[in-house]
XYZ file of C-alpha atoms in Angstrom:
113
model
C -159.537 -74.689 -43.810
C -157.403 -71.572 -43.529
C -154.610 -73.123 -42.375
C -153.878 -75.756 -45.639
C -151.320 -74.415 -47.900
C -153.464 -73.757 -51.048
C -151.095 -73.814 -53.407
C -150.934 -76.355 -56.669
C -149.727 -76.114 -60.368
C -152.593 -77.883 -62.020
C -151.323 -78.071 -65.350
C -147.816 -78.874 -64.648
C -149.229 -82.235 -62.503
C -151.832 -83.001 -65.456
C -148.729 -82.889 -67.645
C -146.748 -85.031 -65.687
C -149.406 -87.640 -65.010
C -150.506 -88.067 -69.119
C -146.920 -88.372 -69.789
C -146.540 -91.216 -67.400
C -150.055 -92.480 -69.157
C -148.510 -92.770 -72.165
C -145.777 -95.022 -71.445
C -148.357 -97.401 -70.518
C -149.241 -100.314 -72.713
C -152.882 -100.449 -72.293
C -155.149 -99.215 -74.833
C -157.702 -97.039 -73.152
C -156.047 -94.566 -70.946
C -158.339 -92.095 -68.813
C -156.940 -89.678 -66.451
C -159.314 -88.406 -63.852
C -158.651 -84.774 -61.935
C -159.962 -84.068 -57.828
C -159.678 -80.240 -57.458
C -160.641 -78.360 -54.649
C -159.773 -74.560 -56.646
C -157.963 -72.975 -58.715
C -154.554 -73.154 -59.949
C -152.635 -70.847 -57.475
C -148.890 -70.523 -56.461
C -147.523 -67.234 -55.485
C -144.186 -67.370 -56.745
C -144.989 -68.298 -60.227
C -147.958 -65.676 -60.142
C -145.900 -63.221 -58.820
C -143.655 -63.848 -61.966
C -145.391 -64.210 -64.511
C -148.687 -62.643 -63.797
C -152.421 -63.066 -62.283
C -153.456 -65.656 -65.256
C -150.991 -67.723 -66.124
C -151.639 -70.557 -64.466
C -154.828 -70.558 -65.249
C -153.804 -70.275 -69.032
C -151.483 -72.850 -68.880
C -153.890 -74.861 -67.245
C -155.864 -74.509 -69.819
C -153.491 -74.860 -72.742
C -152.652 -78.804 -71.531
C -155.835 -79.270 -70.974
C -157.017 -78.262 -74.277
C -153.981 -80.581 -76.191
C -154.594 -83.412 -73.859
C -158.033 -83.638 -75.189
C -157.339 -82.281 -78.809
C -154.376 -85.416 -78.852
C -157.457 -87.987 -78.538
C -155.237 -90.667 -76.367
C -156.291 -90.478 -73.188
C -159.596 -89.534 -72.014
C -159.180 -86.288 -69.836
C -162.221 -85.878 -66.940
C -162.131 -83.674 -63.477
C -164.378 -83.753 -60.701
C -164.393 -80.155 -58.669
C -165.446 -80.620 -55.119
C -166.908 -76.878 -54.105
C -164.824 -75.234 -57.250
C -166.618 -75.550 -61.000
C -164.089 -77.088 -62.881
C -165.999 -77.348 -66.616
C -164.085 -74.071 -67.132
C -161.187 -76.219 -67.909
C -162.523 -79.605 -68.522
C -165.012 -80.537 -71.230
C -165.726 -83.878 -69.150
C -166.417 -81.986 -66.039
C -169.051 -82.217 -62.907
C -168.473 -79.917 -59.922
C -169.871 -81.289 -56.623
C -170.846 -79.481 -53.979
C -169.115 -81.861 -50.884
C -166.955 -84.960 -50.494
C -169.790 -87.038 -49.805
C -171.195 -87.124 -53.691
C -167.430 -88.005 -54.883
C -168.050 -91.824 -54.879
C -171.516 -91.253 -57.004
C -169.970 -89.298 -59.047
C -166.551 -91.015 -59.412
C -168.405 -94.084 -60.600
C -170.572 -92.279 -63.001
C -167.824 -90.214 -64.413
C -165.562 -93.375 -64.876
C -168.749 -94.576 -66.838
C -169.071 -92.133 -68.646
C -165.420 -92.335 -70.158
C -165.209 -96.041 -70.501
C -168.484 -96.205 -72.575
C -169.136 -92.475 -74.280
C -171.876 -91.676 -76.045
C -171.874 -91.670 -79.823
């Protein structure tokens, strides 16, 4: 809809979200990402330059997963998302997100060899 505020700082959530992960004491810790887009916000752009969130974005992704403690997925509903996510599906509406949720939670609770 053109009239949501489509603004979000991927990375800077992810980062905020694993941290809280890893205070907790269970032993399998998977965080699962919804995006509808792209990183965007304006103001940082506008900083700092066209890519940077999506390089940030990128960067925490890429030592979230490289760290090995928590199992890092993302589902993309209309918006590929495997750009940043090795454990990502892209959907095309809301209605497949509770297929795919289940499968993708499957998916990290019992990888494949």
């Amino acid at each position: 809809r053109p009239d949501l505020v489509k603004e979000n700082i991927d990375g800077e959530a992810i980062e905020w979200a694993a941290s809280r992960l890893r205070r907790c004491d269970e032993r399998r810790k998977c965080l699962i990402v919804l995006s509808d887009g792209a990183p965007v916000d304006d103001s940082t752009l506008h900083a700092n330059g066209d890519r940077y969130l999506d390089h940030h974005l990128r960067r925490v992704t890429s030592e979230i997963e490289q760290a090995g403690d928590i199992r890092l997925a993302a589902i993309g509903i209309g918006h590929p998302v495997e750009q940043y996510y090795k454990q990502g599906i892209t959907i095309s509406s809301p209605e497949e997100l509770e297929s795919t949720l289940v499968q993708l939670i499957n998916r990290l609770l019992h990888p494949s060899p």
